[in-house]
Structure formats: structure tokens, C-alpha cells
């Protein structure tokens, strides 16, 4: 008679965990959670979960080991203190060839230019840009607000790009009634979403009215409690461009100072 196969208990999977996952387990046993481990490493907590599910975390092993030793030795357990300790041990991510991997560009960009001569030389704001995805939008998209502030403070103009389900937009892609002057800026995605841009030519072709006024746009955002995504959603629905139940899954805000002729 063939002996019955034993049911897997999960011990094998635990034994195969990489060093980053093992050290994270030790921190979890000390009372920390994955969100706190992510904060200590200066990374999103979703990355910590990938130590277990996708075998990631090799560049954080030394940092995790230093934190575990500090905690188990009875040292400070404050997040900021442990974050400073970890930062000194985090190694840059490497490619398969052993070279330093390229770092993803930030979601916030701010540009200035130097003007004047001699002692009068100083920097002036010229443009700002920030992007937010679905998760950040759901939490208020705080990184977008400084762009709006820049536009209002320095007399700038604003345009934005929205990503949502194709069926959520009220107008067909490219119609002038939807987005005057930017008919070429409709990007279709494989997941049935579209990116549409607004504000580059608010008065229609030939009007010369580039961008929304920064002060007026900020007033609209402030009326939404400082939530830029909520303000954009309100504008799109109020002007008949987007379904009221639509969910914005991506938003880019651009602000610039108009050229002086």
C-alpha cells in the first residue's frame, strides 16, 4: 500500500525565506509591524511584504541586521532613531552585472533659474510638476498641493493630466468639447484607462489662453480641503467631462510661469 503523502505545513516555505525576510520576522516578533519596518528603511511597506513574496530585500539586509541587533540589545526603539541607524547601512541596489542600478525619478520636480547680474543675481521659480497614483490619491495626494501653491504665489499657470477608465469620460477622445487644443494628448492604456490633458489652451484653439490661473485654481483646491485630486474631480464632473462616480487612478499637475514678451 502506498503510504499517504504528508500535507505541507509551510515550514519549507519559511525555511526558504531570504535573509531580509528572516530579519523582518525578528522585528515582527519584537512587536513592530511591516508598516513600521518600511518607515525604518525609508521605503513603502509594500516593499517589505515583497521580502516574503518576491524574494526581494537584499540591499536592506545590513540595515535590518543593525536594527535587529539594536532592538535585541535593549537600545532605543523609536522609529526615527532606528531609521537613522538603518540609513547608514542601506546599500545601493545593483544590476546583475554588479553596477549601481538606476534610481527611479521622483514624482516631484521643481525648477528655478538664476536672473539678474552681480549682487542682484537671484533664483526665480519657473515650473513645478508632481504626479500621484491611485494609492496616493486615495490618501489626499499631498505632494500635489505645493505645485498649486507655487503657481498661486508666483503668478503661474496650471495644466493637468487625468487617468481614469475610458468609459468614465463623457466625451469621445479628441473632441474639442472635452479638451480644447490638446487633442493629440489622449493616451490609451491596455487596462481600459485613458490619460487626458486639460488646461494647456483653456480658451480653445487660437485663444492664447494657456493654463488655468494659479490663484483661481488654488481657491478651487482650498474649497476641496486642500485635496487637489478632489478639486480636479469636481471640476471634471461639474463641466460634464467625467462621470460623478468615476475614480481617478492617476493625476499629474504641471505649473509654470508664463514667458514675458
mmCIF file of C-alpha atoms in Angstrom:
data_model
loop_
_atom_site.group_PDB
_atom_site.id
_atom_site.type_symbol
_atom_site.label_atom_id
_atom_site.label_comp_id
_atom_site.label_asym_id
_atom_site.label_seq_id
_atom_site.Cartn_x
_atom_site.Cartn_y
_atom_site.Cartn_z
ATOM 1 C CA UNK A 1 0.000 0.000 0.000
ATOM 2 C CA UNK A 2 1.356 3.368 -0.989
ATOM 3 C CA UNK A 3 1.993 5.496 2.119
ATOM 4 C CA UNK A 4 -0.130 8.598 2.418
ATOM 5 C CA UNK A 5 1.672 11.834 1.485
ATOM 6 C CA UNK A 6 2.040 14.300 4.302
ATOM 7 C CA UNK A 7 0.357 17.637 3.895
ATOM 8 C CA UNK A 8 2.783 20.543 3.609
ATOM 9 C CA UNK A 9 2.938 22.532 6.838
ATOM 10 C CA UNK A 10 4.513 25.672 5.439
ATOM 11 C CA UNK A 11 7.799 25.048 7.244
ATOM 12 C CA UNK A 12 9.583 24.554 3.933
ATOM 13 C CA UNK A 13 8.446 27.940 2.707
ATOM 14 C CA UNK A 14 9.619 29.544 5.946
ATOM 15 C CA UNK A 15 12.980 27.790 5.627
ATOM 16 C CA UNK A 16 13.390 29.189 2.135
ATOM 17 C CA UNK A 17 12.853 32.789 3.195
ATOM 18 C CA UNK A 18 15.716 35.086 2.364
ATOM 19 C CA UNK A 19 17.762 36.954 4.951
ATOM 20 C CA UNK A 20 15.746 40.165 4.653
ATOM 21 C CA UNK A 21 12.528 38.262 5.388
ATOM 22 C CA UNK A 22 14.124 36.388 8.286
ATOM 23 C CA UNK A 23 15.374 39.611 9.902
ATOM 24 C CA UNK A 24 11.998 41.256 9.340
ATOM 25 C CA UNK A 25 10.391 38.288 11.118
ATOM 26 C CA UNK A 26 12.610 39.028 14.115
ATOM 27 C CA UNK A 27 11.418 42.640 14.171
ATOM 28 C CA UNK A 28 7.804 41.493 13.916
ATOM 29 C CA UNK A 29 8.442 39.210 16.904
ATOM 30 C CA UNK A 30 9.727 42.268 18.791
ATOM 31 C CA UNK A 31 6.374 43.998 18.323
ATOM 32 C CA UNK A 32 6.934 46.028 15.158
ATOM 33 C CA UNK A 33 4.643 45.768 12.138
ATOM 34 C CA UNK A 34 5.505 45.832 8.422
ATOM 35 C CA UNK A 35 4.467 49.462 8.097
ATOM 36 C CA UNK A 36 6.946 50.423 10.830
ATOM 37 C CA UNK A 37 9.686 48.306 9.258
ATOM 38 C CA UNK A 38 9.054 50.162 5.996
ATOM 39 C CA UNK A 39 9.327 53.501 7.794
ATOM 40 C CA UNK A 40 12.608 52.435 9.407
ATOM 41 C CA UNK A 41 14.014 51.533 5.988
ATOM 42 C CA UNK A 42 12.589 54.678 4.396
ATOM 43 C CA UNK A 43 10.536 52.596 1.975
ATOM 44 C CA UNK A 44 6.899 51.775 1.215
ATOM 45 C CA UNK A 45 5.571 48.928 3.429
ATOM 46 C CA UNK A 46 4.509 47.062 0.279
ATOM 47 C CA UNK A 47 8.213 46.502 -0.418
ATOM 48 C CA UNK A 48 8.584 44.827 2.975
ATOM 49 C CA UNK A 49 5.852 42.352 2.012
ATOM 50 C CA UNK A 50 7.855 41.564 -1.124
ATOM 51 C CA UNK A 51 10.734 40.349 1.065
ATOM 52 C CA UNK A 52 8.457 37.361 1.727
ATOM 53 C CA UNK A 53 6.569 37.018 -1.559
ATOM 54 C CA UNK A 54 9.127 38.001 -4.206
ATOM 55 C CA UNK A 55 12.474 37.299 -2.526
ATOM 56 C CA UNK A 56 13.429 40.982 -2.514
ATOM 57 C CA UNK A 57 15.346 42.989 0.084
ATOM 58 C CA UNK A 58 18.980 42.021 -0.479
ATOM 59 C CA UNK A 59 20.140 45.642 -0.326
ATOM 60 C CA UNK A 60 18.464 46.101 3.087
ATOM 61 C CA UNK A 61 19.996 43.105 4.901
ATOM 62 C CA UNK A 62 22.796 45.043 6.598
ATOM 63 C CA UNK A 63 20.375 47.754 7.708
ATOM 64 C CA UNK A 64 17.889 45.227 9.052
ATOM 65 C CA UNK A 65 20.635 43.334 10.861
ATOM 66 C CA UNK A 66 21.849 46.539 12.542
ATOM 67 C CA UNK A 67 18.297 47.414 13.615
ATOM 68 C CA UNK A 68 17.613 43.906 14.965
ATOM 69 C CA UNK A 69 20.847 43.963 16.979
ATOM 70 C CA UNK A 70 19.993 47.400 18.387
ATOM 71 C CA UNK A 71 16.482 46.344 19.414
ATOM 72 C CA UNK A 72 17.526 42.999 20.881
ATOM 73 C CA UNK A 73 20.326 44.681 22.847
ATOM 74 C CA UNK A 74 17.761 46.911 24.546
ATOM 75 C CA UNK A 75 18.629 50.072 22.623
ATOM 76 C CA UNK A 76 16.238 52.859 21.532
ATOM 77 C CA UNK A 77 13.069 51.600 19.831
ATOM 78 C CA UNK A 78 11.882 54.924 18.415
ATOM 79 C CA UNK A 79 11.174 54.837 14.688
ATOM 80 C CA UNK A 80 13.229 57.962 13.921
ATOM 81 C CA UNK A 81 16.208 56.668 15.899
ATOM 82 C CA UNK A 82 16.108 53.295 14.134
ATOM 83 C CA UNK A 83 15.578 54.994 10.780
ATOM 84 C CA UNK A 84 18.792 56.991 11.253
ATOM 85 C CA UNK A 85 20.623 53.800 12.192
ATOM 86 C CA UNK A 86 19.312 51.914 9.159
ATOM 87 C CA UNK A 87 20.151 54.735 6.734
ATOM 88 C CA UNK A 88 23.857 54.306 7.451
ATOM 89 C CA UNK A 89 23.708 50.655 6.375
ATOM 90 C CA UNK A 90 21.433 50.659 3.335
ATOM 91 C CA UNK A 91 23.342 49.528 0.262
ATOM 92 C CA UNK A 92 22.510 50.797 -3.239
ATOM 93 C CA UNK A 93 20.667 48.306 -5.448
ATOM 94 C CA UNK A 94 22.903 46.655 -8.059
ATOM 95 C CA UNK A 95 22.221 45.269 -11.516
ATOM 96 C CA UNK A 96 23.066 41.678 -12.473
ATOM 97 C CA UNK A 97 26.381 42.960 -13.802
ATOM 98 C CA UNK A 98 27.214 44.412 -10.393
ATOM 99 C CA UNK A 99 26.723 48.051 -11.372
ATOM 100 C CA UNK A 100 24.642 50.512 -9.359
ATOM 101 C CA UNK A 101 21.035 50.346 -10.531
ATOM 102 C CA UNK A 102 19.403 53.463 -11.891
ATOM 103 C CA UNK A 103 17.180 55.154 -9.326
ATOM 104 C CA UNK A 104 13.594 55.846 -10.355
ATOM 105 C CA UNK A 105 12.947 59.541 -10.888
ATOM 106 C CA UNK A 106 10.999 61.322 -8.223
ATOM 107 C CA UNK A 107 7.344 62.177 -8.526
ATOM 108 C CA UNK A 108 8.005 65.834 -7.702
ATOM 109 C CA UNK A 109 10.097 68.248 -9.775
ATOM 110 C CA UNK A 110 10.696 71.946 -9.112
ATOM 111 C CA UNK A 111 12.770 74.198 -11.381
ATOM 112 C CA UNK A 112 14.310 77.631 -10.878
ATOM 113 C CA UNK A 113 16.501 79.901 -12.953
ATOM 114 C CA UNK A 114 19.115 82.480 -11.975
ATOM 115 C CA UNK A 115 18.349 86.035 -13.072
ATOM 116 C CA UNK A 116 19.974 89.427 -12.589
ATOM 117 C CA UNK A 117 23.607 90.466 -12.576
ATOM 118 C CA UNK A 118 26.262 90.846 -9.921
ATOM 119 C CA UNK A 119 24.899 91.360 -6.407
ATOM 120 C CA UNK A 120 21.362 91.314 -7.788
ATOM 121 C CA UNK A 121 21.609 87.733 -9.011
ATOM 122 C CA UNK A 122 18.895 85.550 -7.507
ATOM 123 C CA UNK A 123 16.820 82.496 -8.322
ATOM 124 C CA UNK A 124 13.253 82.669 -9.559
ATOM 125 C CA UNK A 125 10.708 79.873 -9.782
ATOM 126 C CA UNK A 126 9.954 78.736 -13.311
ATOM 127 C CA UNK A 127 7.979 75.498 -13.072
ATOM 128 C CA UNK A 128 6.814 72.632 -10.880
ATOM 129 C CA UNK A 129 5.422 69.180 -11.546
ATOM 130 C CA UNK A 130 4.064 66.386 -9.355
ATOM 131 C CA UNK A 131 2.436 63.020 -10.032
ATOM 132 C CA UNK A 132 0.219 60.820 -7.907
ATOM 133 C CA UNK A 133 -1.093 57.300 -8.399
ATOM 134 C CA UNK A 134 -4.277 55.672 -7.143
ATOM 135 C CA UNK A 135 -2.977 54.868 -3.664
ATOM 136 C CA UNK A 136 -1.576 58.350 -3.051
ATOM 137 C CA UNK A 137 -4.715 59.992 -4.456
ATOM 138 C CA UNK A 138 -6.860 57.994 -2.014
ATOM 139 C CA UNK A 139 -4.845 59.422 0.889
ATOM 140 C CA UNK A 140 -5.193 63.049 -0.267
ATOM 141 C CA UNK A 141 -2.317 63.341 -2.776
ATOM 142 C CA UNK A 142 -0.395 65.743 -0.527
ATOM 143 C CA UNK A 143 2.592 66.010 -2.889
ATOM 144 C CA UNK A 144 0.422 67.775 -5.488
ATOM 145 C CA UNK A 145 -0.531 70.755 -3.334
ATOM 146 C CA UNK A 146 2.895 72.511 -3.314
ATOM 147 C CA UNK A 147 2.700 72.741 -7.129
ATOM 148 C CA UNK A 148 -0.591 74.602 -6.827
ATOM 149 C CA UNK A 149 0.920 76.855 -4.148
ATOM 150 C CA UNK A 150 3.841 77.726 -6.425
ATOM 151 C CA UNK A 151 1.509 78.721 -9.247
ATOM 152 C CA UNK A 152 -0.580 80.935 -6.963
ATOM 153 C CA UNK A 153 2.403 82.547 -5.245
ATOM 154 C CA UNK A 154 4.369 83.381 -8.379
ATOM 155 C CA UNK A 155 1.597 84.199 -10.833
ATOM 156 C CA UNK A 156 1.867 80.886 -12.639
ATOM 157 C CA UNK A 157 -0.474 78.851 -14.761
ATOM 158 C CA UNK A 158 -1.642 75.246 -14.286
ATOM 159 C CA UNK A 159 -2.481 72.282 -16.501
ATOM 160 C CA UNK A 160 -3.099 68.680 -15.514
ATOM 161 C CA UNK A 161 -3.379 65.160 -16.887
ATOM 162 C CA UNK A 162 -6.008 62.768 -15.539
ATOM 163 C CA UNK A 163 -6.102 58.995 -15.829
ATOM 164 C CA UNK A 164 -9.417 57.162 -15.415
ATOM 165 C CA UNK A 165 -11.456 54.407 -17.014
ATOM 166 C CA UNK A 166 -12.231 55.150 -20.648
ATOM 167 C CA UNK A 167 -15.963 54.654 -20.097
ATOM 168 C CA UNK A 168 -15.921 57.238 -17.288
ATOM 169 C CA UNK A 169 -15.202 60.120 -19.684
ATOM 170 C CA UNK A 170 -18.353 61.745 -21.081
ATOM 171 C CA UNK A 171 -16.845 62.790 -24.427
ATOM 172 C CA UNK A 172 -15.120 60.693 -27.038
ATOM 173 C CA UNK A 173 -11.344 61.001 -27.085
ATOM 174 C CA UNK A 174 -10.134 64.010 -29.034
ATOM 175 C CA UNK A 175 -13.329 66.060 -29.045
ATOM 176 C CA UNK A 176 -12.768 69.808 -28.699
ATOM 177 C CA UNK A 177 -15.628 69.965 -26.199
ATOM 178 C CA UNK A 178 -13.548 67.805 -23.865
ATOM 179 C CA UNK A 179 -10.064 69.293 -24.068
ATOM 180 C CA UNK A 180 -9.541 72.252 -26.439
ATOM 181 C CA UNK A 181 -6.145 72.457 -28.044
ATOM 182 C CA UNK A 182 -4.739 69.166 -26.744
ATOM 183 C CA UNK A 183 -6.499 66.626 -28.957
ATOM 184 C CA UNK A 184 -3.193 64.844 -29.516
ATOM 185 C CA UNK A 185 -2.686 64.301 -25.780
ATOM 186 C CA UNK A 186 -5.042 61.345 -25.279
ATOM 187 C CA UNK A 187 -3.127 58.243 -24.184
ATOM 188 C CA UNK A 188 -4.946 54.891 -24.197
ATOM 189 C CA UNK A 189 -3.807 52.177 -21.767
ATOM 190 C CA UNK A 190 -4.124 48.363 -22.003
ATOM 191 C CA UNK A 191 -6.147 48.311 -18.744
ATOM 192 C CA UNK A 192 -9.047 50.248 -20.358
ATOM 193 C CA UNK A 193 -7.956 53.554 -18.829
ATOM 194 C CA UNK A 194 -7.116 56.760 -20.679
ATOM 195 C CA UNK A 195 -4.947 59.759 -19.904
ATOM 196 C CA UNK A 196 -6.396 63.109 -20.921
ATOM 197 C CA UNK A 197 -4.789 66.517 -20.537
ATOM 198 C CA UNK A 198 -6.551 69.754 -19.653
ATOM 199 C CA UNK A 199 -5.551 73.385 -19.352
ATOM 200 C CA UNK A 200 -2.909 73.973 -21.997
ATOM 201 C CA UNK A 201 -5.340 76.008 -24.079
ATOM 202 C CA UNK A 202 -8.355 76.761 -21.911
ATOM 203 C CA UNK A 203 -9.990 79.134 -24.385
ATOM 204 C CA UNK A 204 -9.862 76.844 -27.384
ATOM 205 C CA UNK A 205 -7.625 76.850 -30.482
ATOM 206 C CA UNK A 206 -6.107 80.248 -31.217
ATOM 207 C CA UNK A 207 -7.247 81.846 -27.956
ATOM 208 C CA UNK A 208 -3.757 82.092 -26.471
ATOM 209 C CA UNK A 209 -5.202 81.377 -23.005
ATOM 210 C CA UNK A 210 -2.591 78.940 -21.743
ATOM 211 C CA UNK A 211 -3.281 77.209 -18.471
ATOM 212 C CA UNK A 212 -5.651 77.801 -15.605
ATOM 213 C CA UNK A 213 -4.926 80.844 -13.446
ATOM 214 C CA UNK A 214 -2.870 79.714 -10.433
ATOM 215 C CA UNK A 215 -4.739 81.816 -7.869
ATOM 216 C CA UNK A 216 -8.155 80.698 -9.074
ATOM 217 C CA UNK A 217 -7.041 77.076 -9.235
ATOM 218 C CA UNK A 218 -5.710 77.242 -5.655
ATOM 219 C CA UNK A 219 -9.026 78.687 -4.469
ATOM 220 C CA UNK A 220 -10.779 75.704 -6.053
ATOM 221 C CA UNK A 221 -8.383 73.302 -4.323
ATOM 222 C CA UNK A 222 -8.730 75.053 -0.963
ATOM 223 C CA UNK A 223 -12.511 74.760 -1.296
ATOM 224 C CA UNK A 224 -11.944 70.997 -1.532
ATOM 225 C CA UNK A 225 -9.997 70.998 1.735
ATOM 226 C CA UNK A 226 -6.617 71.094 0.003
ATOM 227 C CA UNK A 227 -7.264 67.831 -1.847
ATOM 228 C CA UNK A 228 -6.068 68.513 -5.418
ATOM 229 C CA UNK A 229 -7.495 65.271 -6.814
ATOM 230 C CA UNK A 230 -10.905 66.006 -5.292
ATOM 231 C CA UNK A 231 -10.875 69.517 -6.774
ATOM 232 C CA UNK A 232 -9.974 68.181 -10.225
ATOM 233 C CA UNK A 233 -12.688 65.531 -9.966
ATOM 234 C CA UNK A 234 -15.223 68.209 -9.031
ATOM 235 C CA UNK A 235 -14.220 70.389 -11.991
ATOM 236 C CA UNK A 236 -14.379 67.497 -14.446
ATOM 237 C CA UNK A 237 -17.825 66.412 -13.284
ATOM 238 C CA UNK A 238 -19.206 69.963 -12.995
ATOM 239 C CA UNK A 239 -18.153 70.724 -16.576
ATOM 240 C CA UNK A 240 -19.679 67.499 -17.889
ATOM 241 C CA UNK A 241 -16.416 65.774 -18.737
ATOM 242 C CA UNK A 242 -16.367 62.897 -16.232
ATOM 243 C CA UNK A 243 -18.888 60.555 -14.640
ATOM 244 C CA UNK A 244 -19.552 61.582 -10.994
ATOM 245 C CA UNK A 245 -18.844 58.004 -9.834
ATOM 246 C CA UNK A 246 -15.534 57.805 -11.693
ATOM 247 C CA UNK A 247 -12.328 57.048 -9.818
ATOM 248 C CA UNK A 248 -9.192 58.964 -10.804
ATOM 249 C CA UNK A 249 -6.301 56.482 -10.799
ATOM 250 C CA UNK A 250 -3.565 58.864 -11.910
ATOM 251 C CA UNK A 251 -3.042 62.621 -11.782
ATOM 252 C CA UNK A 252 -0.210 64.881 -12.903
ATOM 253 C CA UNK A 253 -0.211 68.607 -12.055
ATOM 254 C CA UNK A 254 2.034 70.990 -14.001
ATOM 255 C CA UNK A 255 2.617 74.642 -13.164
ATOM 256 C CA UNK A 256 4.765 77.186 -14.978
ATOM 257 C CA UNK A 257 5.488 80.875 -15.111
ATOM 258 C CA UNK A 258 4.383 82.405 -18.448
ATOM 259 C CA UNK A 259 7.120 83.876 -20.588
ATOM 260 C CA UNK A 260 7.362 87.636 -20.572
ATOM 261 C CA UNK A 261 7.488 89.115 -24.069
#
